[in-house]
Amino acid sequence: MKNFTKFFLCLALMLLALPNMVSAADFEVGGIYYKIDSDGVSVSVVGPKYLGDIVIPSQVIWNNVKYSVTSIGGSAFRNTGLTSIEIPNSVTSIGRNAFSGCTDLTSIKIPNSVTSIGGSAFSGCTGLTSIEIPDGVTTIWSDAFSRCTNLTLVAWNAENCTSIDRDTFRDCPIKNFVFGRSVKKIPENCCYGMTNLTSIEISSNVTSIGKTAFGGCESLSSIKVSEDNHVYDSRESSNAIIKTNTNELVAGCKSTVIPYGVTSIGYAAFVNCTGLTSIEIPNGVTLVGASAFNGCTGLTSISIPNSVTSVGASAFYGCTGLKSISILNSVTSVGVSAFYGCTGLTSISIPNSVTSVGASAFYGCTGLKSISILNSVTSVGVSAFYGCTGLTSISIPNSV
């Protein structure tokens, strides 16, 4: 029995050591450990422990063979006493957890050659106060800079980054986000959920902004678009991003003033902007887009002007602070889930112009006590008033 127990203990220790065995170095030169890549001509920097200042060469010679250093391997410097590092331009990728937990690392320059930054690559680097994302980066994986609790400034120079995870900067107190002149595309969710972010600056060459790029930035109060940008603008100090040729407001913040001339409020323009307490929609706006004010829990009242003809799906979804809303005679449809979960809403007047009330339009509006549906309405969607436990009366006309 004793030998049997020893066998399983040894087996367990071997299994625990397997990940380290897989990533074990093939050789060491100058105190840096390397693993030969499958192509036989390049190497990755790997562990074990490192201390102090490290300079990684672009090439290394071992056994009379010259290798190019092309990547920082997964967990290569994880939880080490690294204080500074120089990464050569030959490196194209930084692996998962590569610098995770390097609390003594206060600054790092990522070279332009890097195209991919792995998941949790710099997670927990509490000494970092600023970071520059270079031109060549196209992909940043989940939690790459999460828990960098002193990171307040990001200089984003990635020209065409197309993939970034919502949790990339999770739990980072970032206040300023600057998009450099080389940037053409701002990817989806780029700054999503940065609750400490107060200002963003968008350069002249940005031609594409992904969905919910600035969603959930409850402290955001300053948005500036370069006057030289021909696709977007922030006219009249509106603290918003407006698509110039269509006059669509694509992103706003808690201090946005929608200027006259704007004709639509775009998809998720203010999504989860909990710092927004009030907003005036000017005449001329014809569309309040889908999810435009979704999750704006601080919003208490809003007036929809005569020019608006459509309130999109989930436009005010989860606006729990919304107590009253005025829909004027131009609106012809109330979209699916438009006021879903607006628990603070006590009354609403649907004008004669409305012909359809979408599915789940007032789902879960527990504070709603009465509602009158006028003769113009021909269709009331599935679950339109489901869960309206406070509703005591409702008038449904023959036209439905």
Short mmCIF file of C-alpha atoms in Angstrom, two decimals:
data_model
loop_
_atom_site.label_atom_id
_atom_site.label_comp_id
_atom_site.label_asym_id
_atom_site.label_seq_id
_atom_site.Cartn_x
_atom_site.Cartn_y
_atom_site.Cartn_z
CA MET A 1 0.00 0.00 0.00
CA LYS A 2 2.89 2.31 0.88
CA ASN A 3 4.57 1.77 -2.51
CA PHE A 4 1.21 2.28 -4.24
CA THR A 5 0.84 5.68 -2.52
CA LYS A 6 4.40 6.66 -3.51
CA PHE A 7 3.65 5.79 -7.14
CA PHE A 8 0.64 8.11 -7.30
CA LEU A 9 2.52 10.88 -5.47
CA CYS A 10 5.31 10.73 -8.05
CA LEU A 11 2.77 10.66 -10.88
CA ALA A 12 1.02 13.77 -9.48
CA LEU A 13 4.33 15.64 -9.20
CA MET A 14 5.18 14.75 -12.80
CA LEU A 15 1.82 16.08 -14.01
CA LEU A 16 2.28 19.32 -12.08
CA ALA A 17 5.71 19.76 -13.62
CA LEU A 18 4.49 19.05 -17.17
CA PRO A 19 3.72 22.70 -18.13
CA ASN A 20 7.21 23.74 -17.04
CA MET A 21 8.74 20.82 -18.88
CA VAL A 22 6.91 21.80 -22.08
CA SER A 23 8.17 25.38 -21.93
CA ALA A 24 11.65 24.48 -20.63
CA ALA A 25 14.58 26.31 -22.21
CA ASP A 26 16.71 24.69 -24.88
CA PHE A 27 19.70 26.86 -24.05
CA GLU A 28 20.92 29.92 -22.13
CA VAL A 29 23.06 32.79 -23.38
CA GLY A 30 24.02 35.81 -21.29
CA GLY A 31 21.62 34.94 -18.50
CA ILE A 32 18.59 34.76 -20.84
CA TYR A 33 16.87 31.46 -21.57
CA TYR A 34 15.58 30.50 -25.00
CA LYS A 35 13.42 27.84 -26.59
CA ILE A 36 13.91 26.98 -30.26
CA ASP A 37 10.73 27.49 -32.30
CA SER A 38 9.32 24.84 -34.62
CA ASP A 39 10.78 26.61 -37.67
CA GLY A 40 14.29 25.91 -36.38
CA VAL A 41 15.55 29.42 -37.14
CA SER A 42 13.89 31.54 -34.44
CA VAL A 43 13.64 31.39 -30.67
CA SER A 44 11.33 32.53 -27.87
CA VAL A 45 12.47 33.98 -24.58
CA VAL A 46 11.32 31.76 -21.70
CA GLY A 47 11.76 31.49 -17.92
CA PRO A 48 12.95 30.76 -15.27
CA LYS A 49 13.44 33.61 -12.80
CA TYR A 50 14.87 37.00 -13.76
CA LEU A 51 15.96 39.96 -11.64
CA GLY A 52 16.83 43.60 -12.33
CA ASP A 53 17.42 45.04 -15.79
CA ILE A 54 17.22 42.80 -18.87
CA VAL A 55 18.27 43.58 -22.45
CA ILE A 56 17.02 41.06 -25.00
CA PRO A 57 19.11 40.83 -28.19
CA SER A 58 17.54 40.58 -31.64
CA GLN A 59 19.74 37.60 -32.47
CA VAL A 60 21.52 34.97 -30.44
CA ILE A 61 24.19 32.38 -31.35
CA TRP A 62 24.26 28.92 -29.83
CA ASN A 63 26.29 25.93 -31.03
CA ASN A 64 27.45 28.06 -33.98
CA VAL A 65 23.85 28.58 -35.13
CA LYS A 66 22.39 32.09 -35.32
CA TYR A 67 18.75 32.43 -34.22
CA SER A 68 16.37 35.39 -34.48
CA VAL A 69 14.55 36.31 -31.26
CA THR A 70 10.92 36.67 -32.40
CA SER A 71 8.75 36.29 -29.30
CA ILE A 72 8.47 36.62 -25.55
CA GLY A 73 7.10 33.26 -24.46
CA GLY A 74 4.15 32.67 -22.17
CA SER A 75 4.95 33.39 -18.49
CA ALA A 76 8.57 34.15 -19.42
CA PHE A 77 8.96 36.88 -16.77
CA ARG A 78 5.87 36.13 -14.69
CA ASN A 79 6.13 37.18 -11.02
CA THR A 80 9.84 37.98 -11.29
CA GLY A 81 11.90 40.82 -9.86
CA LEU A 82 12.25 42.43 -13.29
CA THR A 83 12.76 46.21 -13.05
CA SER A 84 13.34 47.15 -16.70
CA ILE A 85 13.52 45.44 -20.06
CA GLU A 86 14.54 46.28 -23.62
CA ILE A 87 12.66 44.35 -26.30
CA PRO A 88 14.22 44.30 -29.79
CA ASN A 89 12.37 45.08 -33.03
CA SER A 90 12.67 41.43 -34.05
CA VAL A 91 9.97 40.43 -31.54
CA THR A 92 6.50 40.08 -33.08
CA SER A 93 4.49 38.62 -30.20
CA ILE A 94 4.30 38.85 -26.43
CA GLY A 95 2.87 35.67 -24.94
CA ARG A 96 0.19 35.04 -22.33
CA ASN A 97 1.21 36.11 -18.80
CA ALA A 98 4.63 37.12 -20.16
CA PHE A 99 5.10 39.94 -17.60
CA SER A 100 2.16 39.19 -15.32
CA GLY A 101 2.83 40.17 -11.71
CA CYS A 102 6.05 42.08 -12.41
CA THR A 103 5.29 44.66 -9.72
CA ASP A 104 8.76 46.27 -9.89
CA LEU A 105 8.42 47.06 -13.60
CA THR A 106 7.72 50.81 -13.87
CA SER A 107 7.95 51.36 -17.62
CA ILE A 108 8.17 49.37 -20.82
CA LYS A 109 8.53 50.21 -24.49
CA ILE A 110 6.76 47.77 -26.79
CA PRO A 111 8.46 47.89 -30.23
CA ASN A 112 6.53 48.56 -33.46
CA SER A 113 7.31 45.03 -34.64
CA VAL A 114 4.90 43.51 -32.09
CA THR A 115 1.56 42.51 -33.65
CA SER A 116 0.02 40.49 -30.83
CA ILE A 117 -0.13 41.02 -27.06
CA GLY A 118 -1.25 37.90 -25.22
CA GLY A 119 -3.88 37.47 -22.55
CA SER A 120 -2.82 38.84 -19.13
CA ALA A 121 0.57 39.73 -20.62
CA PHE A 122 1.03 42.68 -18.24
CA SER A 123 -1.69 41.85 -15.73
CA GLY A 124 -0.86 43.02 -12.21
CA CYS A 125 2.09 45.21 -13.25
CA THR A 126 1.21 47.70 -10.52
CA GLY A 127 4.29 49.87 -11.15
CA LEU A 128 3.17 50.88 -14.66
CA THR A 129 1.69 54.40 -14.83
CA SER A 130 1.52 54.78 -18.61
CA ILE A 131 1.69 52.57 -21.66
CA GLU A 132 2.05 53.15 -25.39
CA ILE A 133 0.42 50.69 -27.78
CA PRO A 134 2.61 50.82 -30.91
CA ASP A 135 1.67 51.02 -34.60
CA GLY A 136 2.02 47.36 -35.48
CA VAL A 137 -0.32 45.83 -32.87
CA THR A 138 -3.38 44.21 -34.45
CA THR A 139 -4.62 41.98 -31.60
CA ILE A 140 -4.75 42.44 -27.83
CA TRP A 141 -6.11 39.52 -25.84
CA SER A 142 -8.23 39.46 -22.69
CA ASP A 143 -6.85 41.01 -19.48
CA ALA A 144 -3.62 42.06 -21.20
CA PHE A 145 -3.25 45.07 -18.85
CA SER A 146 -5.81 44.18 -16.18
CA ARG A 147 -5.10 45.05 -12.54
CA CYS A 148 -2.41 47.59 -13.45
CA THR A 149 -3.70 49.65 -10.55
CA ASN A 150 -1.54 52.73 -11.22
CA LEU A 151 -2.02 52.90 -14.98
CA THR A 152 -3.64 56.29 -15.75
CA LEU A 153 -2.51 57.13 -19.30
CA VAL A 154 -2.75 55.12 -22.51
CA ALA A 155 -1.20 56.42 -25.75
CA TRP A 156 -2.85 54.35 -28.47
CA ASN A 157 -0.89 54.34 -31.74
CA ALA A 158 -2.06 51.00 -33.17
CA GLU A 159 -2.82 51.84 -36.79
CA ASN A 160 -5.25 49.03 -37.56
CA CYS A 161 -5.92 47.07 -34.38
CA THR A 162 -9.08 45.06 -35.06
CA SER A 163 -9.40 42.96 -31.93
CA ILE A 164 -9.43 44.01 -28.28
CA ASP A 165 -11.28 42.40 -25.40
CA ARG A 166 -13.56 44.32 -23.01
CA ASP A 167 -11.39 43.18 -20.08
CA THR A 168 -8.10 44.33 -21.58
CA PHE A 169 -7.78 47.25 -19.13
CA ARG A 170 -9.98 45.84 -16.37
CA ASP A 171 -9.44 47.46 -12.93
CA CYS A 172 -7.08 50.09 -14.34
CA PRO A 173 -7.71 53.70 -13.15
CA ILE A 174 -7.12 55.12 -16.66
CA LYS A 175 -8.04 58.81 -16.85
CA ASN A 176 -6.68 59.85 -20.25
CA PHE A 177 -6.76 57.93 -23.53
CA VAL A 178 -5.01 59.52 -26.49
CA PHE A 179 -5.38 58.16 -30.04
CA GLY A 180 -2.26 59.09 -32.02
CA ARG A 181 -1.95 60.35 -35.59
CA SER A 182 -1.20 56.89 -36.97
CA VAL A 183 -4.53 55.47 -35.75
CA LYS A 184 -7.11 54.71 -38.45
CA LYS A 185 -9.43 52.35 -36.63
CA ILE A 186 -10.67 52.41 -33.05
CA PRO A 187 -11.78 48.84 -32.34
CA GLU A 188 -15.00 47.74 -30.64
CA ASN A 189 -14.95 47.96 -26.83
CA CYS A 190 -11.60 49.76 -26.87
CA CYS A 191 -12.35 51.80 -23.75
CA TYR A 192 -15.45 49.93 -22.63
CA GLY A 193 -16.13 50.09 -18.90
CA MET A 194 -13.28 52.48 -18.02
CA THR A 195 -15.11 54.07 -15.11
CA ASN A 196 -12.25 56.48 -14.26
CA LEU A 197 -11.74 57.73 -17.80
CA THR A 198 -12.32 61.49 -17.98
CA SER A 199 -10.98 62.48 -21.39
CA ILE A 200 -10.30 61.10 -24.86
CA GLU A 201 -8.51 62.71 -27.79
CA ILE A 202 -9.09 61.47 -31.34
CA SER A 203 -6.57 62.34 -34.04
CA SER A 204 -7.08 63.44 -37.63
CA ASN A 205 -6.64 60.05 -39.34
CA VAL A 206 -9.32 58.03 -37.52
CA THR A 207 -11.85 56.82 -40.10
CA SER A 208 -13.59 54.03 -38.20
CA ILE A 209 -14.92 53.75 -34.64
CA GLY A 210 -16.18 50.35 -33.46
CA LYS A 211 -19.40 49.72 -31.58
CA THR A 212 -19.44 50.56 -27.86
CA ALA A 213 -15.83 51.77 -28.05
CA PHE A 214 -16.56 54.15 -25.17
CA GLY A 215 -19.50 52.38 -23.53
CA GLY A 216 -19.78 52.43 -19.76
CA CYS A 217 -17.31 55.29 -19.29
CA GLU A 218 -19.37 56.90 -16.53
CA SER A 219 -16.79 59.61 -15.67
CA LEU A 220 -16.05 60.62 -19.25
CA SER A 221 -16.63 64.36 -19.59
CA SER A 222 -14.28 65.54 -22.34
CA ILE A 223 -14.29 64.28 -25.94
CA LYS A 224 -12.13 66.06 -28.51
CA VAL A 225 -11.84 65.21 -32.18
CA SER A 226 -9.06 66.84 -34.19
CA GLU A 227 -10.30 69.69 -36.38
CA ASP A 228 -8.34 68.08 -39.23
CA ASN A 229 -10.43 64.89 -39.10
CA HIS A 230 -12.67 64.71 -42.20
CA VAL A 231 -14.84 61.79 -41.02
CA TYR A 232 -15.72 62.72 -37.43
CA ASP A 233 -16.07 65.94 -35.48
CA SER A 234 -16.94 67.25 -32.03
CA ARG A 235 -18.56 70.45 -33.25
CA GLU A 236 -19.56 73.31 -30.97
CA SER A 237 -17.68 71.79 -28.01
CA SER A 238 -20.40 69.16 -27.84
CA ASN A 239 -18.23 66.58 -26.05
CA ALA A 240 -19.47 64.01 -28.52
CA ILE A 241 -18.29 62.20 -31.62
CA ILE A 242 -20.41 63.05 -34.66
CA LYS A 243 -20.10 61.51 -38.10
CA THR A 244 -19.66 64.58 -40.27
CA ASN A 245 -21.33 63.53 -43.52
CA THR A 246 -24.43 61.91 -41.94
CA ASN A 247 -24.76 64.08 -38.80
CA GLU A 248 -25.09 60.94 -36.69
CA LEU A 249 -23.97 61.19 -33.07
CA VAL A 250 -22.00 57.96 -32.60
CA ALA A 251 -20.66 58.42 -29.06
CA GLY A 252 -21.45 60.72 -26.17
CA CYS A 253 -20.70 61.16 -22.48
CA LYS A 254 -22.19 62.60 -19.31
CA SER A 255 -21.47 66.21 -20.36
CA THR A 256 -22.60 65.91 -23.99
CA VAL A 257 -24.70 68.73 -25.42
CA ILE A 258 -26.32 67.51 -28.63
CA PRO A 259 -25.90 70.35 -31.15
CA TYR A 260 -28.50 71.41 -33.71
CA GLY A 261 -27.81 69.75 -37.02
CA VAL A 262 -27.53 66.25 -35.56
CA THR A 263 -30.16 64.07 -37.25
CA SER A 264 -29.77 60.76 -35.41
CA ILE A 265 -28.44 59.28 -32.19
CA GLY A 266 -26.57 56.15 -33.20
CA TYR A 267 -26.44 52.61 -31.91
CA ALA A 268 -25.38 52.46 -28.24
CA ALA A 269 -24.16 56.07 -28.36
CA PHE A 270 -24.56 56.50 -24.58
CA VAL A 271 -24.67 52.82 -23.56
CA ASN A 272 -24.14 52.30 -19.80
CA CYS A 273 -23.24 55.97 -19.32
CA THR A 274 -24.43 55.93 -15.72
CA GLY A 275 -23.05 59.43 -15.09
CA LEU A 276 -25.57 60.93 -17.53
CA THR A 277 -28.42 62.58 -15.59
CA SER A 278 -30.15 64.67 -18.25
CA ILE A 279 -29.97 65.30 -21.97
CA GLU A 280 -31.89 67.48 -24.40
CA ILE A 281 -32.61 66.01 -27.81
CA PRO A 282 -32.93 68.95 -30.22
CA ASN A 283 -35.45 69.33 -33.03
CA GLY A 284 -34.04 67.85 -36.20
CA VAL A 285 -33.20 64.47 -34.69
CA THR A 286 -35.35 61.88 -36.47
CA LEU A 287 -34.04 58.66 -34.92
CA VAL A 288 -33.13 57.55 -31.43
CA GLY A 289 -31.16 54.44 -32.35
CA ALA A 290 -31.13 50.97 -30.86
CA SER A 291 -29.61 50.84 -27.36
CA ALA A 292 -28.84 54.57 -27.60
CA PHE A 293 -29.33 55.15 -23.84
CA ASN A 294 -29.25 51.51 -22.75
CA GLY A 295 -28.23 51.22 -19.09
CA CYS A 296 -28.16 54.97 -18.36
CA THR A 297 -29.38 54.43 -14.80
CA GLY A 298 -28.75 58.05 -13.75
CA LEU A 299 -31.05 59.50 -16.44
CA THR A 300 -34.21 60.84 -14.76
CA SER A 301 -36.18 62.50 -17.55
CA ILE A 302 -36.10 63.03 -21.28
CA SER A 303 -38.19 64.79 -23.90
CA ILE A 304 -38.39 63.35 -27.39
CA PRO A 305 -39.06 66.17 -29.90
CA ASN A 306 -41.54 66.32 -32.78
CA SER A 307 -38.87 65.55 -35.34
CA VAL A 308 -38.26 62.02 -33.98
CA THR A 309 -40.15 59.34 -35.92
CA SER A 310 -38.65 56.19 -34.40
CA VAL A 311 -37.44 55.06 -30.99
CA GLY A 312 -35.16 52.07 -31.58
CA ALA A 313 -35.01 48.67 -29.89
CA SER A 314 -33.70 48.83 -26.31
CA ALA A 315 -33.22 52.60 -26.69
CA PHE A 316 -33.86 53.21 -22.95
CA TYR A 317 -33.39 49.63 -21.74
CA GLY A 318 -32.65 49.51 -18.01
CA CYS A 319 -32.90 53.26 -17.42
CA THR A 320 -34.10 52.63 -13.87
CA GLY A 321 -33.90 56.31 -12.86
CA LEU A 322 -36.22 57.44 -15.66
CA LYS A 323 -39.42 58.71 -14.03
CA SER A 324 -41.11 60.44 -16.93
CA ILE A 325 -40.82 60.59 -20.66
CA SER A 326 -42.62 62.71 -23.21
CA ILE A 327 -43.20 61.17 -26.64
CA LEU A 328 -44.50 63.74 -29.12
CA ASN A 329 -46.79 63.28 -32.11
CA SER A 330 -44.16 62.47 -34.71
CA VAL A 331 -43.17 59.05 -33.33
CA THR A 332 -44.69 56.18 -35.31
CA SER A 333 -43.16 53.17 -33.53
CA VAL A 334 -41.87 52.23 -30.10
CA GLY A 335 -39.16 49.60 -30.63
CA VAL A 336 -38.64 46.17 -29.11
CA SER A 337 -37.62 46.46 -25.42
CA ALA A 338 -37.45 50.25 -25.81
CA PHE A 339 -38.24 50.90 -22.12
CA TYR A 340 -37.51 47.41 -20.78
CA GLY A 341 -36.81 47.47 -17.04
CA CYS A 342 -37.47 51.20 -16.54
CA THR A 343 -38.70 50.51 -13.02
CA GLY A 344 -38.92 54.20 -12.05
CA LEU A 345 -41.31 55.07 -14.89
CA THR A 346 -44.76 55.85 -13.44
CA SER A 347 -46.68 57.09 -16.45
CA ILE A 348 -46.35 57.44 -20.18
CA SER A 349 -48.44 58.99 -22.91
CA ILE A 350 -48.42 57.28 -26.30
CA PRO A 351 -49.49 59.80 -28.97
CA ASN A 352 -51.85 59.28 -31.91
CA SER A 353 -48.95 58.97 -34.33
CA VAL A 354 -47.76 55.64 -32.88
CA THR A 355 -48.98 52.61 -34.83
CA SER A 356 -46.97 49.85 -33.13
CA VAL A 357 -45.66 49.06 -29.66
CA GLY A 358 -42.82 46.53 -29.90
CA ALA A 359 -42.37 43.27 -28.03
CA SER A 360 -41.29 43.75 -24.40
CA ALA A 361 -41.45 47.53 -24.92
CA PHE A 362 -42.39 48.17 -21.26
CA TYR A 363 -41.36 44.78 -19.85
CA GLY A 364 -40.74 44.96 -16.09
CA CYS A 365 -41.80 48.60 -15.68
CA THR A 366 -43.04 47.89 -12.15
CA GLY A 367 -43.72 51.55 -11.34
CA LEU A 368 -46.08 52.05 -14.30
CA LYS A 369 -49.62 52.55 -12.95
CA SER A 370 -51.70 53.45 -15.95
CA ILE A 371 -51.41 53.71 -19.69
CA SER A 372 -53.69 54.73 -22.49
CA ILE A 373 -53.21 53.26 -25.96
CA LEU A 374 -54.83 55.45 -28.59
CA ASN A 375 -56.75 54.46 -31.73
CA SER A 376 -53.76 54.83 -34.00
CA VAL A 377 -52.08 51.72 -32.55
CA THR A 378 -52.67 48.57 -34.58
CA SER A 379 -50.12 46.25 -32.97
CA VAL A 380 -48.93 45.56 -29.41
CA GLY A 381 -45.98 43.15 -29.28
CA VAL A 382 -45.45 40.03 -27.22
CA SER A 383 -44.79 40.74 -23.51
CA ALA A 384 -45.10 44.48 -24.13
CA PHE A 385 -46.31 45.06 -20.54
CA TYR A 386 -45.11 41.82 -18.94
CA GLY A 387 -44.18 42.23 -15.26
CA CYS A 388 -45.81 45.66 -14.90
CA THR A 389 -46.99 44.72 -11.42
CA GLY A 390 -48.08 48.27 -10.54
CA LEU A 391 -50.35 48.63 -13.56
CA THR A 392 -53.96 49.06 -12.40
CA SER A 393 -55.64 50.10 -15.63
CA ILE A 394 -55.05 49.96 -19.35
CA SER A 395 -57.19 50.99 -22.29
CA ILE A 396 -56.76 48.98 -25.51
CA PRO A 397 -58.59 50.47 -28.52
CA ASN A 398 -60.48 48.61 -31.24
CA SER A 399 -57.74 49.44 -33.71
CA VAL A 400 -55.36 46.90 -32.15
#
